[in-house]
mmCIF file of C-alpha atoms in Angstrom:
data_model
loop_
_atom_site.group_PDB
_atom_site.id
_atom_site.type_symbol
_atom_site.label_atom_id
_atom_site.label_comp_id
_atom_site.label_asym_id
_atom_site.label_seq_id
_atom_site.Cartn_x
_atom_site.Cartn_y
_atom_site.Cartn_z
ATOM 1 C CA MET A 1157 -6.265 -67.211 0.807
ATOM 2 C CA PRO A 1158 -9.377 -68.346 -1.090
ATOM 3 C CA THR A 1159 -11.609 -70.808 0.673
ATOM 4 C CA ILE A 1160 -11.812 -73.999 -1.369
ATOM 5 C CA PHE A 1161 -14.612 -76.544 -1.370
ATOM 6 C CA SER A 1162 -13.864 -79.658 -3.359
ATOM 7 C CA LEU A 1163 -15.832 -82.667 -4.523
ATOM 8 C CA ARG A 1164 -14.260 -85.680 -6.114
ATOM 9 C CA LYS A 1165 -15.946 -85.893 -9.528
ATOM 10 C CA PRO A 1166 -16.568 -83.353 -10.910
ATOM 11 C CA LYS A 1167 -14.284 -80.989 -9.018
ATOM 12 C CA ILE A 1168 -15.708 -77.569 -8.037
ATOM 13 C CA ILE A 1169 -13.540 -74.737 -6.745
ATOM 14 C CA PHE A 1170 -15.150 -71.636 -5.211
ATOM 15 C CA ALA A 1171 -12.966 -68.535 -4.973
ATOM 16 C CA ALA A 1172 -13.431 -65.970 -2.264
ATOM 17 C CA LYS A 1173 -14.162 -63.281 -4.871
ATOM 18 C CA GLY A 1174 -17.128 -65.172 -6.193
ATOM 19 C CA GLY A 1175 -15.467 -67.108 -8.999
ATOM 20 C CA CYS A 1176 -16.470 -70.646 -9.795
ATOM 21 C CA ASP A 1177 -14.197 -73.077 -11.670
ATOM 22 C CA ILE A 1178 -15.637 -76.415 -12.734
ATOM 23 C CA THR A 1179 -12.894 -78.711 -14.022
ATOM 24 C CA LYS A 1180 -12.568 -82.347 -14.770
ATOM 25 C CA PRO A 1181 -9.795 -84.400 -13.292
ATOM 26 C CA GLY A 1182 -7.734 -86.611 -15.524
ATOM 27 C CA PRO A 1183 -9.204 -89.436 -17.532
ATOM 28 C CA ALA A 1184 -11.610 -91.452 -15.495
ATOM 29 C CA ARG A 1185 -14.118 -94.140 -16.103
ATOM 30 C CA PRO A 1186 -17.613 -92.748 -16.721
ATOM 31 C CA ARG A 1187 -20.045 -93.378 -13.917
ATOM 32 C CA ALA A 1188 -23.771 -93.767 -14.135
ATOM 33 C CA GLY A 1189 -25.546 -90.552 -13.169
ATOM 34 C CA SER A 1190 -22.429 -88.347 -13.392
ATOM 35 C CA ALA A 1191 -24.105 -86.041 -15.936
ATOM 36 C CA LEU A 1192 -27.134 -85.698 -13.680
ATOM 37 C CA LEU A 1193 -24.891 -84.883 -10.699
ATOM 38 C CA ARG A 1194 -23.048 -82.258 -12.716
ATOM 39 C CA ARG A 1195 -26.290 -80.592 -13.831
ATOM 40 C CA THR A 1196 -27.572 -80.595 -10.238
ATOM 41 C CA LEU A 1197 -24.404 -78.980 -8.932
ATOM 42 C CA ILE A 1198 -24.456 -76.309 -11.642
ATOM 43 C CA ARG A 1199 -28.063 -75.459 -10.833
ATOM 44 C CA LEU A 1200 -27.271 -75.310 -7.130
ATOM 45 C CA THR A 1201 -24.342 -72.971 -7.774
ATOM 46 C CA ALA A 1202 -26.500 -70.695 -9.955
ATOM 47 C CA CYS A 1203 -29.190 -70.492 -7.280
ATOM 48 C CA LEU A 1204 -26.616 -69.624 -4.632
ATOM 49 C CA LEU A 1205 -25.118 -66.899 -6.794
ATOM 50 C CA LEU A 1206 -28.557 -65.404 -7.454
ATOM 51 C CA MET A 1207 -29.188 -65.277 -3.710
ATOM 52 C CA GLY A 1208 -25.979 -63.380 -3.085
ATOM 53 C CA GLY A 1209 -23.330 -66.038 -3.252
ATOM 54 C CA TRP A 1210 -22.441 -69.057 -1.183
ATOM 55 C CA PRO A 1211 -23.481 -68.384 2.422
ATOM 56 C CA ALA A 1212 -20.031 -67.429 3.590
ATOM 57 C CA GLY A 1213 -21.060 -68.251 7.032
ATOM 58 C CA ALA A 1214 -23.729 -67.238 9.394
ATOM 59 C CA ALA A 1215 -21.907 -63.933 9.754
ATOM 60 C CA ALA A 1216 -23.307 -62.841 6.390
ATOM 61 C CA LEU A 1217 -26.830 -63.267 7.785
ATOM 62 C CA SER A 1218 -26.212 -62.265 11.378
ATOM 63 C CA GLY A 1219 -28.931 -59.870 12.500
ATOM 64 C CA PRO A 1220 -26.624 -57.810 14.762
ATOM 65 C CA ALA A 1221 -23.980 -57.603 12.011
ATOM 66 C CA VAL A 1222 -26.513 -56.327 9.459
ATOM 67 C CA LEU A 1223 -27.864 -53.870 12.024
ATOM 68 C CA ASP A 1224 -24.363 -52.566 12.697
ATOM 69 C CA ALA A 1225 -23.669 -52.178 8.958
ATOM 70 C CA MET A 1226 -27.010 -50.383 8.536
ATOM 71 C CA LEU A 1227 -26.202 -47.812 11.228
ATOM 72 C CA LYS A 1228 -22.754 -47.176 9.764
ATOM 73 C CA GLN A 1229 -24.273 -46.680 6.323
ATOM 74 C CA MET A 1230 -26.894 -44.256 7.668
ATOM 75 C CA GLY A 1231 -24.006 -42.095 8.828
ATOM 76 C CA SER A 1232 -23.280 -39.763 11.692
ATOM 77 C CA ALA A 1233 -24.839 -36.508 12.862
ATOM 78 C CA LYS A 1234 -25.472 -34.718 16.129
ATOM 79 C CA THR A 1235 -28.730 -33.118 15.073
ATOM 80 C CA VAL A 1236 -31.142 -33.496 12.149
ATOM 81 C CA MET A 1237 -33.945 -30.990 11.584
ATOM 82 C CA VAL A 1238 -36.727 -31.816 9.116
ATOM 83 C CA ARG A 1239 -39.754 -29.965 7.826
ATOM 84 C CA GLN A 1240 -42.219 -32.410 6.319
ATOM 85 C CA ARG A 1241 -45.724 -32.644 4.942
ATOM 86 C CA VAL A 1242 -48.085 -35.038 6.692
ATOM 87 C CA GLU A 1243 -50.930 -36.451 4.624
ATOM 88 C CA SER A 1244 -53.588 -38.524 6.323
ATOM 89 C CA VAL A 1245 -55.391 -40.719 3.814
ATOM 90 C CA ALA A 1246 -57.636 -42.540 6.282
ATOM 91 C CA PRO A 1247 -61.291 -42.533 5.201
ATOM 92 C CA ALA A 1248 -63.260 -39.558 6.496
ATOM 93 C CA PRO A 1249 -66.280 -40.266 8.712
ATOM 94 C CA ALA A 1250 -69.673 -40.038 7.091
ATOM 95 C CA ALA A 1251 -71.658 -36.879 7.781
ATOM 96 C CA ALA A 1252 -75.063 -37.009 9.395
ATOM 97 C CA PRO A 1253 -77.969 -36.672 6.934
ATOM 98 C CA GLY A 1254 -78.923 -33.068 6.318
ATOM 99 C CA SER A 1255 -75.817 -31.635 7.992
ATOM 100 C CA ALA A 1256 -72.801 -29.967 6.427
ATOM 101 C CA SER A 1257 -69.749 -32.183 6.779
ATOM 102 C CA PRO A 1258 -66.624 -30.479 8.175
ATOM 103 C CA TRP A 1259 -64.546 -32.951 6.148
ATOM 104 C CA SER A 1260 -63.531 -32.503 2.559
ATOM 105 C CA ALA A 1261 -64.570 -35.354 0.281
ATOM 106 C CA THR A 1262 -61.217 -35.229 -1.500
ATOM 107 C CA PRO A 1263 -57.893 -33.691 -0.473
ATOM 108 C CA GLN A 1264 -57.742 -30.094 -1.689
ATOM 109 C CA ALA A 1265 -54.283 -28.881 -0.756
ATOM 110 C CA VAL A 1266 -51.715 -30.848 -2.763
ATOM 111 C CA ALA A 1267 -52.106 -33.798 -5.072
ATOM 112 C CA PRO A 1268 -50.245 -36.940 -3.933
ATOM 113 C CA SER A 1269 -48.120 -36.848 -7.081
ATOM 114 C CA ALA A 1270 -46.955 -33.351 -6.211
ATOM 115 C CA LEU A 1271 -46.491 -34.229 -2.556
ATOM 116 C CA LEU A 1272 -44.319 -37.230 -3.263
ATOM 117 C CA GLY A 1273 -42.521 -35.975 -6.356
ATOM 118 C CA LEU A 1274 -39.296 -35.286 -4.503
ATOM 119 C CA GLU A 1275 -36.196 -35.081 -6.652
ATOM 120 C CA ALA A 1276 -32.678 -35.137 -5.265
ATOM 121 C CA GLN A 1277 -31.304 -31.643 -4.864
ATOM 122 C CA ASP A 1278 -27.798 -30.948 -3.628
ATOM 123 C CA SER A 1279 -27.722 -34.325 -1.911
ATOM 124 C CA GLY A 1280 -24.197 -33.792 -0.670
ATOM 125 C CA SER A 1281 -24.946 -30.627 1.287
ATOM 126 C CA ASP A 1282 -25.919 -30.271 4.910
ATOM 127 C CA THR A 1283 -29.133 -28.417 4.062
ATOM 128 C CA TRP A 1284 -31.716 -29.382 1.496
ATOM 129 C CA GLU A 1285 -35.094 -27.861 0.687
ATOM 130 C CA ARG A 1286 -37.690 -28.913 -1.854
ATOM 131 C CA GLU A 1287 -39.188 -26.154 -3.945
ATOM 132 C CA ARG A 1288 -42.590 -25.454 -2.511
ATOM 133 C CA ALA A 1289 -45.674 -26.306 -4.535
ATOM 134 C CA PRO A 1290 -47.804 -23.354 -5.640
ATOM 135 C CA ALA A 1291 -50.095 -22.122 -2.914
ATOM 136 C CA VAL A 1292 -53.585 -23.546 -3.028
ATOM 137 C CA GLU A 1293 -56.612 -21.783 -1.651
ATOM 138 C CA PRO A 1294 -57.412 -23.609 1.585
ATOM 139 C CA ALA A 1295 -60.767 -25.292 1.763
ATOM 140 C CA ALA A 1296 -63.134 -24.384 4.577
ATOM 141 C CA THR A 1297 -62.623 -27.829 6.076
ATOM 142 C CA LEU A 1298 -60.187 -29.644 8.297
ATOM 143 C CA PRO A 1299 -56.972 -29.922 6.274
ATOM 144 C CA PRO A 1300 -55.957 -33.286 4.801
ATOM 145 C CA LEU A 1301 -52.341 -32.069 4.814
ATOM 146 C CA LEU A 1302 -50.336 -30.601 7.656
ATOM 147 C CA SER A 1303 -46.813 -29.275 8.042
ATOM 148 C CA GLU A 1304 -44.694 -30.826 10.800
ATOM 149 C CA GLU A 1305 -41.311 -29.866 12.213
ATOM 150 C CA LEU A 1306 -39.011 -32.656 13.430
ATOM 151 C CA ILE A 1307 -35.858 -32.430 15.523
ATOM 152 C CA TYR A 1308 -33.539 -35.391 16.103
ATOM 153 C CA GLN A 1309 -30.878 -34.975 18.783
ATOM 154 C CA LEU A 1310 -28.801 -38.109 18.453
ATOM 155 C CA PRO A 1311 -28.872 -40.349 20.230
ATOM 156 C CA GLY A 1312 -32.257 -40.615 21.903
ATOM 157 C CA GLY A 1313 -33.826 -37.167 21.514
ATOM 158 C CA PHE A 1314 -36.817 -36.508 19.249
ATOM 159 C CA ARG A 1315 -39.339 -33.678 18.958
ATOM 160 C CA ALA A 1316 -42.263 -33.463 16.518
ATOM 161 C CA GLU A 1317 -44.411 -30.348 16.394
ATOM 162 C CA ILE A 1318 -47.541 -29.480 14.404
ATOM 163 C CA ARG A 1319 -49.041 -25.995 14.632
ATOM 164 C CA SER A 1320 -52.144 -25.122 12.633
ATOM 165 C CA GLU A 1321 -55.515 -23.483 13.099
ATOM 166 C CA THR A 1322 -57.092 -26.800 14.046
ATOM 167 C CA ILE A 1323 -54.434 -28.482 16.160
ATOM 168 C CA GLN A 1324 -51.360 -27.687 18.232
ATOM 169 C CA ARG A 1325 -49.458 -30.903 18.804
ATOM 170 C CA ILE A 1326 -46.063 -31.480 20.421
ATOM 171 C CA TYR A 1327 -44.503 -34.897 20.891
ATOM 172 C CA LEU A 1328 -41.210 -35.028 22.784
ATOM 173 C CA GLU A 1329 -39.161 -38.117 23.577
ATOM 174 C CA VAL A 1330 -35.832 -38.139 25.403
ATOM 175 C CA ASP A 1331 -34.021 -41.382 26.214
ATOM 176 C CA GLY A 1332 -37.197 -43.457 25.979
ATOM 177 C CA GLU A 1333 -39.412 -41.146 28.085
ATOM 178 C CA ALA A 1334 -42.179 -39.516 26.046
ATOM 179 C CA LEU A 1335 -44.651 -36.656 26.486
ATOM 180 C CA LEU A 1336 -47.540 -35.729 24.187
ATOM 181 C CA LEU A 1337 -49.362 -32.390 24.267
ATOM 182 C CA ILE A 1338 -52.504 -31.569 22.297
ATOM 183 C CA ASP A 1339 -53.479 -27.880 22.382
ATOM 184 C CA GLY A 1340 -51.203 -27.365 25.374
ATOM 185 C CA ARG A 1341 -52.747 -30.182 27.409
ATOM 186 C CA ARG A 1342 -50.998 -33.426 28.353
ATOM 187 C CA VAL A 1343 -52.431 -36.537 26.714
ATOM 188 C CA PRO A 1344 -51.896 -39.773 28.687
ATOM 189 C CA ALA A 1345 -52.020 -41.919 25.545
ATOM 190 C CA GLY A 1346 -48.350 -41.218 24.787
ATOM 191 C CA GLU A 1347 -46.712 -42.634 21.673
ATOM 192 C CA SER A 1348 -48.839 -43.947 18.812
ATOM 193 C CA TRP A 1349 -47.613 -46.344 16.164
ATOM 194 C CA PHE A 1350 -47.147 -43.408 13.782
ATOM 195 C CA GLU A 1351 -44.246 -42.276 15.971
ATOM 196 C CA ARG A 1352 -42.382 -45.534 15.409
ATOM 197 C CA PHE A 1353 -40.900 -44.374 12.122
ATOM 198 C CA LYS A 1354 -38.306 -42.344 14.006
ATOM 199 C CA ASP A 1355 -36.966 -45.337 15.972
ATOM 200 C CA LEU A 1356 -34.686 -46.553 13.183
ATOM 201 C CA LEU A 1357 -33.397 -42.981 12.741
ATOM 202 C CA LEU A 1358 -32.849 -42.147 16.397
ATOM 203 C CA PHE A 1359 -29.961 -44.447 17.331
ATOM 204 C CA ASN A 1360 -26.315 -44.369 16.305
ATOM 205 C CA ARG A 1361 -25.107 -47.354 18.337
ATOM 206 C CA ARG A 1362 -25.949 -50.903 17.426
ATOM 207 C CA LEU A 1363 -26.432 -52.189 20.963
ATOM 208 C CA SER A 1364 -28.956 -49.452 21.827
ATOM 209 C CA LEU A 1365 -31.003 -50.065 18.683
ATOM 210 C CA HIS A 1366 -30.715 -53.824 19.206
ATOM 211 C CA ARG A 1367 -32.215 -53.550 22.686
ATOM 212 C CA HIS A 1368 -34.996 -51.284 21.460
ATOM 213 C CA LEU A 1369 -35.970 -53.611 18.619
ATOM 214 C CA VAL A 1370 -36.013 -56.589 20.979
ATOM 215 C CA ARG A 1371 -38.487 -54.676 23.157
ATOM 216 C CA GLU A 1372 -40.566 -54.106 20.024
ATOM 217 C CA GLY A 1373 -40.613 -57.838 19.299
ATOM 218 C CA VAL A 1374 -37.928 -58.096 16.599
ATOM 219 C CA ASP A 1375 -35.880 -61.263 17.181
ATOM 220 C CA LEU A 1376 -32.468 -60.409 15.757
ATOM 221 C CA ALA A 1377 -31.267 -63.972 16.293
ATOM 222 C CA VAL A 1378 -33.331 -64.788 13.199
ATOM 223 C CA ALA A 1379 -32.218 -63.437 9.816
ATOM 224 C CA SER A 1380 -32.702 -64.446 6.201
ATOM 225 C CA LEU A 1381 -32.424 -63.239 2.616
ATOM 226 C CA GLY A 1382 -35.499 -62.122 0.711
ATOM 227 C CA LEU A 1383 -36.687 -60.100 -2.258
ATOM 228 C CA TRP A 1384 -38.497 -56.761 -2.265
ATOM 229 C CA GLN A 1385 -39.501 -55.216 -5.589
ATOM 230 C CA ALA A 1386 -36.917 -57.381 -7.366
ATOM 231 C CA ARG A 1387 -34.161 -56.235 -4.971
ATOM 232 C CA PRO A 1388 -32.364 -58.607 -2.572
ATOM 233 C CA VAL A 1389 -32.905 -57.652 1.068
ATOM 234 C CA PHE A 1390 -31.840 -58.772 4.510
ATOM 235 C CA VAL A 1391 -34.855 -59.738 6.613
ATOM 236 C CA LEU A 1392 -34.152 -59.280 10.320
ATOM 237 C CA GLY A 1393 -36.506 -61.076 12.691
ATOM 238 C CA ALA A 1394 -38.125 -63.599 10.342
ATOM 239 C CA ARG A 1395 -37.534 -66.338 7.805
ATOM 240 C CA PHE A 1396 -38.525 -64.970 4.424
ATOM 241 C CA PRO A 1397 -41.360 -65.004 3.312
ATOM 242 C CA ASP A 1398 -42.996 -65.408 6.752
ATOM 243 C CA ALA A 1399 -44.741 -62.059 7.387
ATOM 244 C CA ALA A 1400 -46.129 -62.865 10.844
ATOM 245 C CA PRO A 1401 -43.151 -62.008 13.125
ATOM 246 C CA ALA A 1402 -42.042 -58.426 13.687
ATOM 247 C CA GLN A 1403 -39.249 -57.754 11.185
ATOM 248 C CA ILE A 1404 -36.997 -55.146 9.586
ATOM 249 C CA TRP A 1405 -36.064 -55.263 5.893
ATOM 250 C CA VAL A 1406 -32.689 -53.801 4.895
ATOM 251 C CA ASP A 1407 -31.596 -53.265 1.294
ATOM 252 C CA LYS A 1408 -28.751 -55.692 0.617
ATOM 253 C CA GLU A 1409 -26.925 -53.265 -1.665
ATOM 254 C CA SER A 1410 -27.410 -49.895 0.028
ATOM 255 C CA LEU A 1411 -27.672 -51.327 3.590
ATOM 256 C CA LEU A 1412 -30.465 -48.836 4.336
ATOM 257 C CA PRO A 1413 -33.781 -49.877 5.937
ATOM 258 C CA LEU A 1414 -36.785 -50.276 3.640
ATOM 259 C CA ARG A 1415 -39.621 -51.773 5.706
ATOM 260 C CA TRP A 1416 -40.705 -52.386 9.293
ATOM 261 C CA LEU A 1417 -43.560 -54.864 9.741
ATOM 262 C CA TRP A 1418 -45.385 -56.213 12.792
ATOM 263 C CA GLU A 1419 -48.776 -57.532 13.912
ATOM 264 C CA THR A 1420 -50.931 -56.920 16.979
ATOM 265 C CA ALA A 1421 -54.351 -57.936 18.233
ATOM 266 C CA GLY A 1422 -56.820 -55.084 18.686
ATOM 267 C CA HIS A 1423 -59.224 -52.719 16.952
ATOM 268 C CA SER A 1424 -58.614 -50.126 14.266
ATOM 269 C CA ALA A 1425 -58.242 -46.450 15.095
ATOM 270 C CA THR A 1426 -61.715 -45.701 13.683
ATOM 271 C CA THR A 1427 -63.459 -48.202 15.989
ATOM 272 C CA THR A 1428 -65.554 -46.486 18.638
ATOM 273 C CA ALA A 1429 -65.453 -47.478 22.305
ATOM 274 C CA SER A 1430 -68.902 -49.080 22.115
ATOM 275 C CA GLU A 1431 -67.923 -51.088 19.042
ATOM 276 C CA ALA A 1432 -64.675 -52.205 20.680
ATOM 277 C CA ALA A 1433 -66.648 -53.453 23.702
ATOM 278 C CA ARG A 1434 -68.832 -55.781 21.635
ATOM 279 C CA LEU A 1435 -66.525 -56.714 18.749
ATOM 280 C CA PRO A 1436 -63.776 -59.321 19.160
ATOM 281 C CA ALA A 1437 -60.190 -58.200 18.759
ATOM 282 C CA GLU A 1438 -58.744 -58.776 15.308
ATOM 283 C CA ARG A 1439 -55.248 -59.191 13.969
ATOM 284 C CA ARG A 1440 -53.928 -55.856 12.757
ATOM 285 C CA ARG A 1441 -50.933 -55.694 10.434
ATOM 286 C CA PHE A 1442 -48.777 -52.578 10.457
ATOM 287 C CA GLU A 1443 -46.038 -51.528 8.091
ATOM 288 C CA ILE A 1444 -43.736 -48.521 7.776
ATOM 289 C CA ARG A 1445 -41.877 -48.032 4.488
ATOM 290 C CA TYR A 1446 -38.786 -45.857 4.038
ATOM 291 C CA ASP A 1447 -38.037 -44.530 0.552
ATOM 292 C CA ARG A 1448 -35.993 -41.944 -1.360
ATOM 293 C CA TRP A 1449 -32.926 -42.046 0.886
ATOM 294 C CA GLN A 1450 -30.605 -39.084 0.313
ATOM 295 C CA LEU A 1451 -27.247 -38.106 1.777
ATOM 296 C CA PHE A 1452 -26.970 -34.792 3.636
ATOM 297 C CA GLY A 1453 -23.412 -34.171 4.713
ATOM 298 C CA LYS A 1454 -22.540 -37.474 6.391
ATOM 299 C CA ARG A 1455 -26.103 -38.492 7.225
ATOM 300 C CA HIS A 1456 -28.699 -40.355 5.135
ATOM 301 C CA TYR A 1457 -32.371 -39.480 5.549
ATOM 302 C CA PRO A 1458 -35.509 -40.851 3.775
ATOM 303 C CA LEU A 1459 -37.466 -38.203 1.897
ATOM 304 C CA ARG A 1460 -40.601 -40.327 1.857
ATOM 305 C CA ILE A 1461 -42.159 -42.476 4.588
ATOM 306 C CA ALA A 1462 -45.464 -44.338 4.246
ATOM 307 C CA PHE A 1463 -47.681 -46.095 6.796
ATOM 308 C CA TYR A 1464 -49.898 -49.090 6.031
ATOM 309 C CA GLU A 1465 -52.528 -50.767 8.181
ATOM 310 C CA ASN A 1466 -53.821 -54.159 7.022
ATOM 311 C CA GLY A 1467 -52.292 -53.466 3.612
ATOM 312 C CA ALA A 1468 -54.019 -50.085 3.160
ATOM 313 C CA LEU A 1469 -52.106 -46.806 2.981
ATOM 314 C CA VAL A 1470 -53.171 -44.562 5.887
ATOM 315 C CA ARG A 1471 -50.514 -41.830 6.056
ATOM 316 C CA ARG A 1472 -47.633 -40.351 4.075
ATOM 317 C CA LEU A 1473 -44.721 -38.171 5.131
ATOM 318 C CA ALA A 1474 -42.749 -36.147 2.589
ATOM 319 C CA ALA A 1475 -39.658 -34.203 3.610
ATOM 320 C CA GLU A 1476 -39.461 -30.639 2.304
ATOM 321 C CA LYS A 1477 -36.335 -29.458 4.107
ATOM 322 C CA VAL A 1478 -33.504 -31.296 5.865
ATOM 323 C CA VAL A 1479 -30.781 -29.587 7.917
ATOM 324 C CA VAL A 1480 -27.950 -31.605 9.474
ATOM 325 C CA ASP A 1481 -25.775 -30.596 12.449
ATOM 326 C CA ALA A 1482 -27.436 -27.239 13.016
ATOM 327 C CA ALA A 1483 -27.169 -25.497 16.403
ATOM 328 C CA LEU A 1484 -30.076 -26.475 18.641
ATOM 329 C CA ASP A 1485 -31.720 -24.618 21.504
ATOM 330 C CA ALA A 1486 -31.394 -26.952 24.492
ATOM 331 C CA GLY A 1487 -34.810 -25.853 25.775
ATOM 332 C CA LEU A 1488 -36.525 -27.567 22.873
ATOM 333 C CA MET A 1489 -35.479 -30.953 24.251
ATOM 334 C CA ASP A 1490 -36.211 -30.171 27.920
ATOM 335 C CA LEU A 1491 -38.814 -32.768 28.835
ATOM 336 C CA GLU A 1492 -39.367 -31.565 32.385
ATOM 337 C CA ALA A 1493 -39.821 -27.931 31.379
ATOM 338 C CA LEU A 1494 -42.439 -28.921 28.792
ATOM 339 C CA ARG A 1495 -44.242 -31.036 31.356
ATOM 340 C CA GLN A 1496 -44.352 -28.152 33.823
ATOM 341 C CA ALA A 1497 -45.642 -25.715 31.212
ATOM 342 C CA ALA A 1498 -48.427 -28.035 29.995
ATOM 343 C CA ARG A 1499 -51.940 -28.106 31.345
ATOM 344 C CA PRO A 1500 -53.021 -31.331 33.076
ATOM 345 C CA PRO A 1501 -54.950 -34.014 31.169
ATOM 346 C CA GLU A 1502 -58.606 -33.265 30.585
ATOM 347 C CA THR A 1503 -60.882 -35.006 33.087
ATOM 348 C CA ASP A 1504 -64.135 -36.772 32.320
ATOM 349 C CA ALA A 1505 -66.058 -34.021 34.170
ATOM 350 C CA SER A 1506 -64.602 -31.254 32.031
ATOM 351 C CA GLN A 1507 -65.289 -33.249 28.896
ATOM 352 C CA GLN A 1508 -68.916 -33.694 29.944
ATOM 353 C CA GLU A 1509 -69.286 -29.975 30.706
ATOM 354 C CA ALA A 1510 -67.853 -29.036 27.328
ATOM 355 C CA SER A 1511 -70.270 -31.377 25.556
ATOM 356 C CA GLU A 1512 -73.398 -29.811 27.075
ATOM 357 C CA ASP A 1513 -73.627 -27.235 24.273
ATOM 358 C CA PRO A 1514 -75.368 -29.051 21.368
ATOM 359 C CA ALA A 1515 -74.451 -26.311 18.906
ATOM 360 C CA VAL A 1516 -70.794 -27.383 18.841
ATOM 361 C CA ASP A 1517 -71.228 -31.134 19.176
ATOM 362 C CA GLU A 1518 -70.876 -32.028 15.493
ATOM 363 C CA ILE A 1519 -67.897 -29.783 14.825
ATOM 364 C CA GLN A 1520 -66.182 -30.822 18.046
ATOM 365 C CA GLU A 1521 -66.668 -34.498 17.238
ATOM 366 C CA ALA A 1522 -65.063 -34.041 13.822
ATOM 367 C CA ILE A 1523 -62.129 -32.160 15.357
ATOM 368 C CA ASP A 1524 -61.696 -34.872 18.002
ATOM 369 C CA ILE A 1525 -61.541 -37.574 15.339
ATOM 370 C CA PHE A 1526 -59.082 -35.468 13.394
ATOM 371 C CA LYS A 1527 -56.856 -35.063 16.452
ATOM 372 C CA GLN A 1528 -56.961 -38.804 17.192
ATOM 373 C CA ARG A 1529 -55.220 -39.403 13.892
ATOM 374 C CA TYR A 1530 -52.263 -37.418 15.161
ATOM 375 C CA GLU A 1531 -52.129 -38.656 18.755
#
């Protein structure tokens, strides 16, 4: 039965399906200010309709309810395998005067327009692959673009692997425990903020994702409506337009996540240890954007993911192939076996011994900076 809200003069009836009927009761004596009241009520009704209708209760803006609807809309799958291109757009370090820089001044492999020009292909199938761009002669530099293989074993299992001539990187996370290997050696640093993109894609139960987001500082007791690129969105964790708290933005129509924002105090990734020791910590703003969602079988996946630090784009991911519910070798997700096979973390003594050869210092320093971007 429609819920009815009534005022005496004029009388306003709101129907559950969004209708609005403004009627006048029978003949009545005119009152001073009645026209002004009517105009005010009409404007209020229009504003409420533009914002998605009369707030039919806190349930419409309940953070846990939106989170649950988001997970249901993302769909179900046991495994998701993705091949993607990783483009780092962080500024390259300046070369020493008179020396040849191992960094390319501009990306040589694929133009951003080609990298991100992903069109929907067979979006209803379980497997999707973008037509590869024409091969480009690799520059004799560290590559600005890398290919990465991702494996999601839902819920809670994630593996990301990069293999190239300059870096061998494996990141494995199972039920919250993570292990990072660079060139076969364990790296104590663990997860970087670039790994966070997978968190919204790794859970299929609302309570598990709720707990994880709370640990990441997202207060799901706070929710509001906002606008993003002229689209209405649910803002989980903040009162729109307050950008300070950690928050998740969910498209109000598609119920798929669009943005994840948070702030921390610290130094940027390019700050050296000596600079960090003498410079005060600064507020750093991070953002992950999810775009080009497509349906593969029963599972949605974003074909484009972008990372921003202090408003500047620092990395892009572009999916080239997506396979849903494929058979998976259990050994790929064996955290303990990977730990046993890895070499121990590099000690300060071994680092000092390796740096005694001045002929490789410059190249090694460039490679180290390059690897830090992917730690």
